[in-house]
Amino acid sequence: MRIKSIILSLFILFLVNSASFAQATDGSQLWFTNQQLSPKVKTAIPTTVCIQEESATFKIIKEELAKSFPALGVGDVSFTKKSTKNIVLIGTADSKAIASMVSEDEFAKLGDDGFLIRRKQGDGTILIAANTEFGALYGVYEFLRLLKTSATDLVEIDRVEIPSYQRRILNHWDNLDGTVERGYAGYSIWKWDELPGTISPRYEAYARANASIGINGTVLNNVNANPDILTKDYLEKVKVLAGIFRPYGIRVYLSVNFSSPKELGGLENSDPLNDQVKSWWNDKADEIYAMIPDFGGFLVKANSEGLPGPQDYGRTHADGANMLADALAPHGGIVMWRAFVYNPDGDDRAKQAYKEFVPLDGQFRKNVIIQLKNGPIDFQPREPFSPMFGAMKHTTLMPEFQITQEYLGFSDHLVFLSTLFEECLDTDTYAEGPNTTIARITDGEVYNDSITAIAGVANIGEDTNWCGHHFAQSNWYAFGRLAWNNKLSSAEIANEWLEQTFTQDADFVAQMKRVMLQSREAVVNYMTPIGLHHLMGWSHHYGPEPWCEVPGARPDWLPTYYHKADSMGIGFDRSTTGSEAVLQYAEPLRSIYDNVSTCPEMYLLWFHHLSWDYVLHNGNTLWDELCYKYSSGVDRVKVFQKIWDRMEGKVDAQRFKEVQAKLAIQATEAIWWRDACLLYFQTFSGKPIPEELDRPVHVLEKLKMLKFDMTHHN
Ligand code: BDP
């Protein structure tokens, strides 16, 4: 984390010398760290495992069991092909023993990746069955998870799991030079310079971690794509990674640059209706699939933030996406076309993607899926949902979440993003009346889509603990678990993550679960409460700069565009008296958001510009409420610190100290955010901070002078 070189000197009181701890637990083992059998598992687990099939994936299954059973104290495993009584029986219908125990109907329900785990009453056999070897692998990871978490006993287990989304994909914003855009855990784990010859052991560890939580796809490179990724040289490297990931059920995808035919192929242009361009892509697809037969497809950021796209040639997003889709279709590949588009001369930024894409509804090929960020602007600590989710009824849509904490304190702040993901997935769009949630729209329940997918922008780097903050691992974990089952609650996810990653100690789990579940609201409160958004520093997006001015800058990249604070009040009027963004939502949301007295308080300043004296439902004026919210965010982090301090001795010393040090940074920076925002907004409101609240400890003019050298940013 080299970004800290500057920030540390300003805010951090001490550094942790991790080398000084005996018996270091460094986080490299992720959620495989705590190999402890749950006390809830009272039944004896058979140690004879019958697997009748052979493949690289079944080999992994055997290795996992051979490693885990002794570690958990279940015993040493013996493998057999003979099906007897009191065994763990794992496989697909290709295994005779399995076929005789699972009906065709049951198999039909499981689909490609689903599995069942059932304890056969009478002889004690535990059955893990699936249609594919990958389903069996997921079943085994689930079985091991059940052994390690207190969720259930296994005596009467009989469960079927079918993933919510077919494609559960990580998006790496990793550049070919090893840097990571918005990555806060060191350089990229992909060592492009060393590939294809040298293979880091991290690649397989990565595949294992992903498979264990059901992730089955990875886009290796940044959406701001370098055309070189499609050269023969890079494809050779990609092929090696695909080979490592394959037995774990993980397909590789690539972000492509729309100008590749011109940049790489030397064509005159990259016009999607140009036959030469089409054949260039067709040939490229053939070349890729000859090397990587299970290649997943392309992710495309086009005509967005200066990147090339079909509009450069007067064509539409549909023209561009369909051309690529046609090249991939014969091979079964898909196009994930991003809808993250906006331009500075346009209308309210929050409205633009909708305006560009909704008129194209129904024009995209079947193997195109439109990838939508959860909110209409950009991964802010809190945004209302993107209205496109409810508006493209004839187009397949997939959510894109950001796991990396670009706007949420990088890898220094403990923020459990599961509650953010859950809030979005559970939001009712009312597109088809009540209960048209984003989860149901995107998982195929509402419109019966033939492809379903979900993406998360990865927070993984080469740091020993993978994500920079031990608790940031929980966001990778939560994304995978929700992609597998979008009905899981954040509480369940936090529970199982804590138990596997740290300890099953009930007090630890209860206390830290509370911290995790409150953490996102805390960050919203100390950064952008009551619907505020985009108050962060220029370009690097680190820390508060609500005053930010950059000569000649695009207005829609500046905080003042969003908060519009003046002596009269604060907030962006997106109601029918303002930009009318509310009209992009279905009723009753449109009216609820439009009316200041029914608009949920958490979105108030997103949709309305209100006077400082506006009185909220709780009787506070807007100004006072802002002060209370900012302060409560800070106070919450201080409580987190105290709770964590009480956990000393319950977790290993290394991670204890490292998390403690991160919480100290977070507490300091929460105060920084509070002071910067309140002192700055106070210059407009002219009102005092309520008597009972802590006073700012910073001076506005000094905060304004802080400059961050982000040349070392990574
Ligand atoms: C913004 C990031 C930028 C990304 C862009 C995107 O600041 O680095 O390239 O999103 O999603 O949030 O394409």
XYZ file of C-alpha atoms and ligand atoms in Angstrom:
727
model
C 0.000 0.000 0.000
C 2.317 2.689 -1.180
C -0.332 5.363 -1.316
C 0.064 5.598 2.386
C 3.520 7.092 2.192
C 1.971 10.524 2.154
C -1.156 9.950 4.127
C 0.608 8.101 6.864
C 2.762 11.055 7.644
C -0.344 13.155 8.118
C -2.606 10.897 10.043
C -1.129 7.742 11.351
C 0.316 7.499 14.757
C 2.219 4.305 14.401
C 3.063 1.543 12.033
C 2.757 -2.097 12.778
C 5.856 -4.126 12.453
C 4.362 -7.412 11.484
C 7.691 -9.187 11.651
C 7.706 -8.893 15.416
C 4.801 -11.295 16.006
C 5.382 -14.860 16.895
C 3.245 -17.416 15.048
C 2.124 -14.983 12.423
C -1.271 -15.488 10.880
C -0.961 -13.204 7.955
C -4.327 -13.510 6.244
C -2.916 -15.293 3.232
C -5.205 -18.235 3.955
C -8.340 -16.129 3.545
C -11.467 -17.920 4.803
C -9.560 -21.183 4.988
C -7.666 -19.904 8.028
C -9.711 -21.379 10.848
C -9.857 -25.126 10.398
C -12.062 -25.922 13.350
C -14.972 -28.339 13.418
C -18.137 -26.621 14.555
C -19.371 -27.891 17.936
C -22.818 -28.063 16.323
C -21.652 -30.997 14.237
C -22.378 -33.746 16.697
C -22.754 -36.550 14.273
C -19.776 -38.652 13.212
C -18.616 -37.897 9.691
C -17.640 -40.937 7.615
C -13.986 -40.899 6.625
C -14.340 -43.266 3.696
C -15.008 -41.262 0.571
C -16.309 -42.926 -2.540
C -15.594 -41.141 -5.807
C -16.055 -43.242 -8.911
C -15.131 -40.620 -11.482
C -11.734 -39.266 -12.418
C -10.771 -35.831 -13.635
C -8.689 -32.845 -12.619
C -11.693 -31.502 -10.725
C -12.272 -34.741 -8.825
C -8.591 -34.687 -7.948
C -9.096 -31.251 -6.398
C -12.097 -32.568 -4.487
C -9.960 -35.374 -3.081
C -7.176 -33.001 -2.135
C -9.589 -30.696 -0.338
C -11.005 -33.551 1.707
C -7.598 -35.081 2.376
C -6.424 -31.705 3.701
C -9.541 -30.677 5.608
C -10.654 -33.850 7.363
C -7.513 -34.337 9.461
C -7.242 -30.587 10.089
C -10.822 -30.547 11.367
C -10.216 -33.624 13.503
C -12.661 -35.698 11.442
C -9.895 -38.202 10.741
C -7.720 -39.387 7.885
C -9.600 -39.969 4.678
C -9.512 -43.083 2.590
C -10.770 -43.005 -0.978
C -12.529 -45.857 -2.674
C -14.483 -46.521 -5.836
C -16.666 -49.051 -4.071
C -19.929 -47.825 -2.715
C -20.609 -49.338 0.698
C -22.435 -48.114 3.782
C -21.475 -45.166 5.930
C -19.433 -43.273 3.381
C -19.270 -39.856 1.791
C -20.360 -40.433 -1.770
C -19.528 -37.745 -4.304
C -20.146 -37.484 -8.019
C -22.419 -37.024 -11.000
C -24.834 -39.306 -12.815
C -21.785 -40.816 -14.523
C -21.084 -42.515 -11.236
C -23.197 -45.654 -10.942
C -23.503 -45.340 -7.194
C -24.832 -41.800 -7.517
C -27.153 -42.568 -10.407
C -28.837 -45.252 -8.344
C -29.577 -42.830 -5.513
C -30.683 -39.649 -7.266
C -33.676 -39.543 -9.569
C -33.617 -38.030 -13.035
C -36.096 -35.430 -11.879
C -33.803 -34.370 -9.117
C -30.858 -34.102 -11.479
C -32.928 -32.070 -13.918
C -33.584 -29.463 -11.240
C -29.922 -29.000 -10.382
C -28.832 -27.434 -13.673
C -25.151 -27.068 -14.453
C -23.731 -25.874 -11.165
C -26.310 -26.910 -8.585
C -25.832 -29.778 -6.145
C -27.572 -31.675 -3.423
C -26.214 -32.773 -0.075
C -28.249 -35.430 1.638
C -27.662 -37.741 4.538
C -29.139 -41.098 3.696
C -31.123 -42.142 6.683
C -30.241 -45.555 8.011
C -26.679 -46.155 6.914
C -25.124 -42.728 7.604
C -23.963 -42.109 4.054
C -23.603 -38.493 3.015
C -24.365 -37.929 -0.613
C -23.018 -34.984 -2.614
C -24.442 -35.144 -6.117
C -24.484 -32.818 -9.113
C -24.876 -32.840 -12.869
C -21.331 -31.685 -13.443
C -18.014 -32.085 -11.728
C -18.124 -28.368 -10.931
C -21.439 -28.826 -9.175
C -19.795 -31.610 -7.172
C -16.896 -29.282 -6.316
C -19.314 -26.588 -5.103
C -21.118 -29.245 -3.089
C -17.888 -30.286 -1.418
C -16.990 -26.692 -0.547
C -20.460 -26.234 0.906
C -20.105 -29.447 2.892
C -16.764 -28.290 4.318
C -18.273 -24.889 5.092
C -21.078 -26.575 7.020
C -18.536 -28.506 9.055
C -16.783 -25.271 10.000
C -19.744 -23.011 10.695
C -22.387 -23.312 13.321
C -25.252 -22.898 10.895
C -26.523 -26.425 11.040
C -25.999 -29.973 12.209
C -25.652 -32.576 9.514
C -27.717 -35.425 10.955
C -30.732 -34.726 8.830
C -29.168 -32.685 6.119
C -31.087 -32.665 2.889
C -30.432 -29.559 0.892
C -30.436 -28.536 -2.717
C -28.482 -25.504 -3.862
C -28.931 -23.923 -7.269
C -27.052 -20.693 -7.957
C -29.027 -17.497 -8.457
C -26.847 -16.455 -11.405
C -25.289 -18.634 -14.093
C -22.233 -16.404 -14.417
C -20.663 -15.130 -11.220
C -17.791 -12.995 -12.323
C -14.964 -10.973 -10.861
C -13.848 -7.952 -12.876
C -10.185 -7.164 -12.415
C -9.266 -3.616 -13.259
C -5.701 -4.815 -13.698
C -3.477 -3.176 -16.277
C -0.929 -4.986 -18.379
C 1.874 -3.006 -16.703
C 1.013 -4.569 -13.351
C -0.794 -1.614 -11.822
C -4.400 -1.900 -10.734
C -6.901 0.868 -11.389
C -8.572 1.556 -8.053
C -6.698 -1.331 -6.489
C -5.523 -0.866 -2.925
C -3.733 -4.106 -2.187
C -0.539 -3.702 -4.158
C 0.239 -4.601 -7.724
C -1.729 -7.019 -9.850
C -1.553 -10.709 -9.060
C -1.179 -11.377 -12.789
C 2.517 -11.374 -13.578
C 2.198 -10.695 -17.288
C 5.960 -10.319 -17.705
C 6.604 -13.755 -16.270
C 3.783 -15.558 -18.049
C 3.442 -17.947 -19.778
C 6.712 -19.466 -18.529
C 6.578 -18.750 -14.805
C 3.501 -19.636 -12.852
C 2.867 -18.024 -9.509
C 1.358 -20.346 -6.870
C -1.107 -17.541 -6.229
C -2.982 -18.382 -9.428
C -4.191 -21.689 -8.139
C -4.831 -20.315 -4.650
C -6.950 -17.637 -6.311
C -8.930 -20.207 -8.280
C -9.515 -22.268 -5.162
C -10.723 -19.283 -3.146
C -13.126 -18.283 -5.887
C -14.470 -21.774 -6.454
C -15.045 -22.197 -2.729
C -17.572 -19.350 -2.822
C -19.036 -20.189 -6.213
C -17.356 -17.601 -8.440
C -17.040 -19.123 -11.901
C -15.647 -16.372 -14.090
C -12.946 -13.754 -14.118
C -12.289 -10.825 -16.403
C -8.525 -10.537 -16.183
C -7.933 -6.987 -17.381
C -9.126 -3.447 -16.854
C -12.288 -2.200 -18.564
C -10.104 0.677 -19.736
C -8.671 -1.961 -21.995
C -5.328 -1.953 -23.689
C -5.759 -3.435 -27.193
C -2.597 -5.499 -26.644
C -4.506 -8.024 -24.569
C -5.732 -9.508 -27.853
C -2.270 -10.038 -29.329
C -1.003 -13.565 -29.765
C 1.591 -13.018 -27.048
C -0.944 -12.024 -24.434
C -3.402 -14.697 -25.480
C -0.665 -17.283 -24.819
C -0.449 -15.932 -21.284
C -4.218 -15.869 -20.877
C -4.330 -19.464 -22.066
C -2.056 -20.545 -19.235
C -4.224 -18.851 -16.627
C -7.354 -20.358 -18.179
C -5.732 -23.777 -17.888
C -5.069 -23.304 -14.181
C -8.591 -22.058 -13.514
C -10.413 -24.638 -15.645
C -10.569 -27.527 -13.145
C -11.960 -25.071 -10.600
C -14.831 -24.281 -12.944
C -13.624 -20.754 -13.652
C -13.810 -19.347 -17.138
C -11.679 -16.522 -18.349
C -13.132 -13.408 -19.990
C -11.322 -10.365 -21.371
C -12.053 -6.659 -21.498
C -11.596 -5.500 -25.054
C -10.894 -2.132 -26.571
C -13.443 -1.296 -29.251
C -10.716 0.121 -31.478
C -8.751 -3.112 -31.571
C -9.303 -3.741 -35.297
C -7.729 -0.368 -36.042
C -5.081 -0.389 -33.327
C -4.046 -3.982 -33.655
C -5.269 -5.099 -37.043
C -4.196 -1.959 -38.904
C -7.683 -1.464 -40.342
C -8.807 1.972 -41.372
C -11.448 2.135 -38.691
C -13.324 0.007 -36.174
C -16.799 0.763 -37.475
C -19.046 -2.113 -36.385
C -20.872 -2.114 -39.710
C -17.679 -2.384 -41.732
C -17.289 -5.929 -43.122
C -13.549 -5.922 -42.620
C -14.049 -4.996 -38.992
C -16.577 -7.768 -38.578
C -14.235 -10.330 -40.065
C -11.382 -9.084 -37.901
C -13.471 -9.816 -34.803
C -14.682 -13.131 -36.212
C -11.109 -14.202 -36.831
C -10.048 -13.010 -33.405
C -12.849 -15.005 -31.788
C -11.815 -18.107 -33.764
C -8.217 -17.607 -32.679
C -9.174 -17.229 -29.007
C -11.447 -20.261 -28.962
C -8.851 -22.406 -30.695
C -6.602 -21.654 -27.736
C -9.200 -21.452 -24.957
C -12.240 -23.529 -25.881
C -14.228 -22.519 -22.793
C -13.442 -18.789 -23.104
C -16.305 -16.821 -21.552
C -16.530 -13.714 -23.700
C -15.845 -9.988 -23.793
C -16.481 -7.151 -21.367
C -16.724 -3.791 -23.105
C -16.521 -0.212 -21.920
C -17.307 1.822 -25.003
C -17.985 5.517 -25.563
C -17.438 5.992 -21.881
C -14.928 8.330 -20.272
C -13.116 8.898 -23.552
C -12.877 5.284 -24.684
C -13.642 4.429 -28.294
C -16.956 2.923 -29.271
C -19.557 2.548 -32.012
C -20.757 6.140 -31.593
C -17.425 7.266 -33.049
C -18.871 6.038 -36.351
C -22.429 7.232 -35.804
C -23.523 3.753 -34.695
C -25.355 2.745 -31.545
C -24.378 0.677 -28.537
C -26.571 -2.066 -29.993
C -24.640 -2.014 -33.303
C -21.372 -2.357 -31.436
C -22.467 -5.013 -28.970
C -24.259 -7.088 -31.600
C -21.249 -7.145 -33.891
C -19.109 -8.585 -31.105
C -21.913 -10.909 -30.049
C -22.099 -12.334 -33.577
C -18.391 -13.074 -33.521
C -18.682 -14.916 -30.200
C -22.029 -16.648 -30.710
C -20.758 -19.624 -32.750
C -18.462 -20.437 -29.828
C -21.020 -19.881 -27.068
C -19.398 -16.657 -25.841
C -21.189 -13.630 -24.452
C -20.724 -9.858 -24.536
C -21.047 -7.896 -21.326
C -21.616 -4.349 -22.540
C -21.334 -1.696 -19.855
C -23.849 1.092 -19.525
C -21.528 3.385 -17.581
C -21.862 6.331 -19.940
C -22.181 10.052 -19.360
C -20.813 13.186 -20.878
C -20.131 16.628 -19.511
C -22.382 18.539 -21.889
C -25.340 16.331 -21.199
C -28.229 16.488 -18.825
C -27.973 15.554 -15.125
C -25.359 12.783 -15.091
C -27.713 10.500 -13.154
C -30.084 10.442 -16.145
C -27.714 9.866 -19.005
C -27.204 6.107 -19.183
C -30.942 5.577 -19.119
C -31.424 8.096 -21.936
C -28.825 6.419 -24.112
C -29.779 2.820 -23.477
C -33.503 2.552 -22.832
C -34.417 3.512 -26.427
C -32.315 0.513 -27.522
C -34.319 -1.936 -25.414
C -35.024 -5.088 -27.389
C -32.318 -4.445 -29.993
C -29.548 -6.484 -28.412
C -28.661 -10.047 -29.390
C -29.476 -12.879 -27.002
C -25.824 -13.286 -26.021
C -25.449 -9.623 -25.053
C -25.943 -8.659 -21.453
C -25.928 -5.044 -20.323
C -23.768 -4.558 -17.257
C -25.143 -1.899 -14.914
C -23.541 -0.342 -11.894
C -25.860 -0.534 -8.915
C -26.445 3.222 -8.831
C -26.946 5.791 -11.589
C -23.710 7.661 -10.864
C -20.749 5.718 -9.641
C -20.299 3.290 -6.739
C -20.871 5.959 -4.085
C -21.231 4.873 -0.446
C -24.960 5.069 -1.051
C -26.958 5.701 -4.199
C -30.537 4.907 -5.086
C -30.657 2.104 -7.649
C -30.030 2.721 -11.323
C -33.468 3.234 -12.890
C -32.331 1.204 -15.904
C -32.913 -1.951 -13.860
C -36.612 -1.356 -14.052
C -36.748 -0.011 -17.558
C -35.190 -2.461 -20.024
C -37.714 -5.238 -20.092
C -36.524 -6.830 -23.329
C -32.814 -6.757 -22.611
C -30.785 -8.962 -20.312
C -29.252 -6.982 -17.461
C -26.568 -7.782 -14.935
C -25.553 -5.845 -11.819
C -21.999 -4.597 -11.377
C -20.879 -4.015 -7.805
C -17.588 -2.555 -6.718
C -15.801 -4.772 -4.232
C -12.718 -2.586 -4.241
C -13.367 0.416 -2.006
C -12.694 3.269 -4.411
C -15.100 5.592 -2.634
C -15.196 3.908 0.750
C -11.794 4.496 2.319
C -9.698 2.237 0.087
C -8.324 -0.728 2.010
C -8.023 1.293 5.217
C -11.620 1.404 6.315
C -13.509 -1.563 7.668
C -16.632 -1.540 5.539
C -18.624 -4.721 5.011
C -20.146 -4.178 1.598
C -22.545 -7.078 1.793
C -25.214 -4.766 3.192
C -24.745 -2.417 0.230
C -25.050 -5.306 -2.248
C -28.036 -6.676 -0.366
C -29.751 -3.272 -0.243
C -29.468 -3.011 -4.016
C -30.557 -6.573 -4.780
C -33.570 -6.310 -2.470
C -34.717 -2.972 -3.868
C -38.116 -3.100 -5.468
C -38.148 -1.396 -8.860
C -41.921 -1.882 -9.241
C -41.204 -2.484 -12.930
C -43.936 -5.142 -13.009
C -45.758 -4.084 -9.864
C -44.661 -4.879 -6.312
C -41.862 -7.375 -5.720
C -40.004 -6.702 -8.948
C -36.737 -6.546 -7.079
C -33.381 -6.088 -8.747
C -32.488 -9.593 -7.579
C -35.486 -11.060 -9.375
C -35.004 -8.930 -12.503
C -31.379 -9.943 -12.898
C -31.534 -13.589 -11.815
C -34.035 -14.416 -14.539
C -37.124 -14.869 -12.357
C -39.070 -11.949 -13.796
C -38.210 -12.083 -17.495
C -36.944 -15.632 -17.821
C -33.629 -14.559 -19.367
C -31.549 -17.267 -20.994
C -28.319 -15.791 -19.612
C -27.944 -14.468 -16.084
C -24.850 -12.878 -14.624
C -23.467 -10.653 -11.898
C -20.106 -8.899 -11.645
C -17.960 -7.486 -8.859
C -14.916 -5.273 -9.351
C -12.185 -7.165 -7.523
C -10.230 -5.838 -4.534
C -7.423 -8.335 -4.950
C -3.736 -7.511 -5.269
C -0.401 -9.038 -4.451
C -0.542 -8.079 -0.753
C 0.047 -11.054 1.523
C -3.517 -10.815 2.788
C -4.800 -10.371 -0.789
C -7.044 -7.350 -0.143
C -4.991 -4.898 1.925
C -7.318 -5.065 4.959
C -8.155 -8.356 6.630
C -11.802 -7.398 6.697
C -11.779 -6.436 3.010
C -11.556 -10.163 2.319
C -15.133 -10.377 3.578
C -16.270 -8.255 0.632
C -14.800 -10.665 -1.915
C -16.411 -13.473 0.072
C -19.786 -11.736 0.328
C -19.868 -10.982 -3.385
C -19.320 -14.655 -4.183
C -21.906 -15.857 -1.696
C -24.561 -13.409 -2.910
C -23.803 -14.240 -6.521
C -24.443 -17.845 -5.569
C -27.533 -17.097 -3.517
C -28.968 -13.612 -3.748
C -31.363 -14.369 -0.903
C -28.663 -14.854 1.707
C -28.647 -12.205 4.398
C -25.591 -10.152 5.221
C -25.858 -11.422 8.789
C -25.554 -15.030 7.635
C -22.635 -14.153 5.398
C -20.808 -12.223 8.110
C -21.360 -15.072 10.524
C -19.908 -17.758 8.325
C -17.043 -15.578 7.138
C -16.004 -14.687 10.698
C -16.154 -18.295 11.829
C -14.007 -19.551 8.989
C -11.611 -16.634 8.919
C -11.059 -15.972 12.613
C -12.741 -18.113 15.240
C -16.026 -19.711 16.224
C -15.900 -18.022 19.625
C -19.531 -16.979 20.075
C -18.788 -13.646 21.693
C -16.269 -12.721 19.002
C -18.671 -13.650 16.232
C -21.612 -11.811 17.778
C -19.654 -8.632 18.443
C -17.813 -8.495 15.164
C -20.893 -9.385 13.190
C -22.518 -6.314 14.696
C -19.526 -4.212 13.705
C -19.594 -5.539 10.162
C -23.323 -5.021 9.758
C -23.118 -1.439 11.025
C -19.960 -0.546 9.164
C -21.436 0.550 5.846
C -23.931 2.867 7.521
C -21.089 4.323 9.559
C -19.093 5.157 6.426
C -22.158 6.658 4.753
C -22.650 8.846 7.822
C -19.107 10.138 8.067
C -18.701 10.600 4.303
C -21.994 11.298 2.542
C -25.104 11.178 4.753
C -28.713 12.008 3.790
C -28.185 11.397 0.079
C -25.046 13.486 -0.426
C -22.600 12.021 -2.914
C -19.368 12.617 -4.803
C -17.668 14.770 -2.146
C -14.308 13.043 -2.477
C -10.929 14.262 -3.646
C -10.161 14.910 -7.274
C -9.105 11.983 -9.415
C -7.665 9.743 -6.697
C -11.012 9.789 -4.879
C -9.332 9.633 -1.515
C -10.597 11.721 1.386
C -13.000 14.675 1.450
C -12.735 17.658 -0.901
C -16.273 19.049 -1.141
C -14.721 22.384 -2.111
C -12.624 20.916 -4.910
C -11.939 23.199 -7.853
C -9.713 22.264 -10.754
C -9.303 24.894 -13.440
C -10.748 23.677 -16.719
C -12.073 20.454 -15.204
C -15.234 18.737 -16.338
C -17.977 20.067 -14.062
C -19.417 16.583 -13.584
C -16.148 15.473 -12.010
C -16.375 18.142 -9.313
C -18.218 17.825 -5.988
C -19.965 21.187 -6.376
C -21.890 19.736 -9.343
C -23.415 17.242 -6.920
C -23.927 18.977 -3.584
C -24.863 22.435 -4.921
C -24.424 23.985 -1.482
C -25.146 27.690 -1.197
C -26.427 30.064 1.436
C -29.972 28.849 0.774
C -29.347 25.151 1.209
C -27.873 21.977 -0.196
C -28.677 19.021 -2.455
C -29.347 18.153 -6.109
C -32.893 18.801 -7.211
C -33.736 15.760 -9.294
C -37.451 16.103 -8.610
C -40.009 17.304 -11.141
C -39.058 20.863 -10.242
C -35.439 20.083 -11.083
C -33.706 17.659 -13.452
C -36.705 15.295 -13.397
C -34.532 12.241 -12.849
C -37.360 10.901 -10.659
C -39.379 10.335 -13.827
C -37.049 7.474 -14.754
C -38.468 5.457 -11.852
C -41.726 3.518 -11.952
C -44.662 4.459 -9.754
C -45.024 4.550 -6.819
C -41.290 5.257 -6.482
C -41.455 8.228 -8.813
C -43.966 9.994 -6.564
C -42.300 8.828 -3.364
C -38.915 10.209 -4.442
C -40.445 13.330 -5.953
C -42.211 14.387 -2.789
C -39.829 15.735 -0.220
C -41.943 14.521 2.656
C -42.088 10.914 1.414
C -38.595 10.668 -0.058
C -36.578 8.279 2.146
C -34.232 10.353 4.263
C -31.242 8.377 3.019
C -31.867 9.778 -0.495
C -33.121 13.219 0.476
C -30.253 15.342 -0.866
C -29.877 13.062 -3.867
C -33.322 14.079 -5.065
C -33.899 17.460 -3.433
C -32.229 20.786 -2.816
C -33.385 21.828 0.650
C -32.928 24.798 2.862
C -30.612 24.526 5.846
C -33.660 25.094 8.048
C -35.750 22.367 6.462
C -37.254 20.310 9.291
C -36.905 16.553 9.055
C -39.325 13.973 10.415
C -37.373 13.733 13.661
C -37.736 17.478 14.263
C -34.113 18.387 13.517
C -33.249 21.006 10.965
C -31.321 19.758 7.959
C -28.178 21.489 9.172
C -28.397 19.958 12.634
C -29.185 16.540 11.206
C -26.123 16.715 8.961
C -24.028 17.474 12.039
C -25.576 14.591 13.965
C -25.076 12.169 11.101
C -21.431 13.083 10.534
C -20.779 12.826 14.249
C -22.573 9.535 14.603
C -20.402 8.080 11.843
C -17.286 9.102 13.722
C -18.647 7.832 17.039
C -19.504 4.480 15.515
C -15.927 3.964 14.362
C -14.712 4.767 17.858
C -17.069 2.074 19.155
C -15.674 -0.340 16.560
C -12.214 0.355 17.931
C -13.310 -0.430 21.470
C -15.044 -3.624 20.435
C -11.995 -4.751 18.503
C -9.734 -4.023 21.476
C -11.876 -6.348 23.558
C -11.186 -9.088 21.016
C -7.521 -9.217 21.902
C -6.581 -12.771 22.737
C -9.511 -14.167 20.807
C -7.664 -13.803 17.534
C -4.017 -14.209 16.590
C -1.741 -11.339 17.495
C -0.745 -10.388 13.968
C -4.181 -9.842 12.574
C -5.309 -8.287 15.848
C -2.608 -5.616 15.633
C -3.052 -5.029 11.931
C -6.802 -4.543 12.177
C -6.292 -2.348 15.239
C -3.910 -0.146 13.256
C -6.358 0.087 10.354
C -9.168 1.066 12.714
C -6.965 3.851 14.062
C -6.551 5.162 10.522
C -10.277 4.856 9.947
C -11.135 6.745 13.137
C -8.703 9.520 12.235
C -10.030 9.745 8.712
C -13.660 9.654 9.790
C -12.913 12.793 11.820
C -11.169 14.253 8.783
C -14.293 13.635 6.691
C -16.613 15.051 9.369
C -14.565 18.175 9.877
C -13.916 18.837 6.217
C -17.558 18.502 5.243
C -19.111 20.274 8.217
C -16.620 23.146 8.253
C -17.012 23.633 4.525
C -20.816 23.429 4.503
C -20.869 25.708 7.531
C -19.410 28.461 5.362
C -22.769 28.365 3.537
C -25.178 27.554 6.351
C -23.605 29.975 8.803
C -25.003 27.858 11.612
C -23.343 26.492 14.726
C -22.632 22.833 15.367
C -25.124 21.637 18.011
C -23.828 22.139 21.505
C -23.726 18.500 22.550
C -21.563 17.354 19.622
C -17.777 17.217 19.521
C -16.127 20.245 17.957
C -14.021 19.892 14.819
C -10.353 19.290 15.498
C -9.182 20.529 12.103
C -9.037 23.950 10.532
C -10.773 24.211 7.173
C -8.086 26.271 5.490
C -5.455 23.714 6.449
C -7.549 20.820 5.238
C -7.968 22.583 1.928
C -4.230 22.823 1.579
C -3.610 19.089 1.939
C -2.346 17.734 -1.331
C -1.836 14.095 -2.033
C 0.866 12.840 -4.246
C -0.838 9.959 -5.928
C 2.048 9.137 -8.198
C 2.717 6.234 -5.857
C -0.921 5.358 -5.802
C -1.636 1.669 -5.802
C -14.992 5.026 -12.027
C -13.540 4.902 -11.750
C -12.715 4.687 -12.974
C -13.302 3.564 -13.792
C -14.737 3.844 -14.083
C -15.440 2.681 -14.756
O -13.123 6.066 -11.080
O -11.421 4.407 -12.565
O -12.586 3.382 -14.966
O -15.438 4.065 -12.897
O -16.202 2.004 -14.067
O -15.610 4.765 -10.831
O -15.248 2.442 -15.933
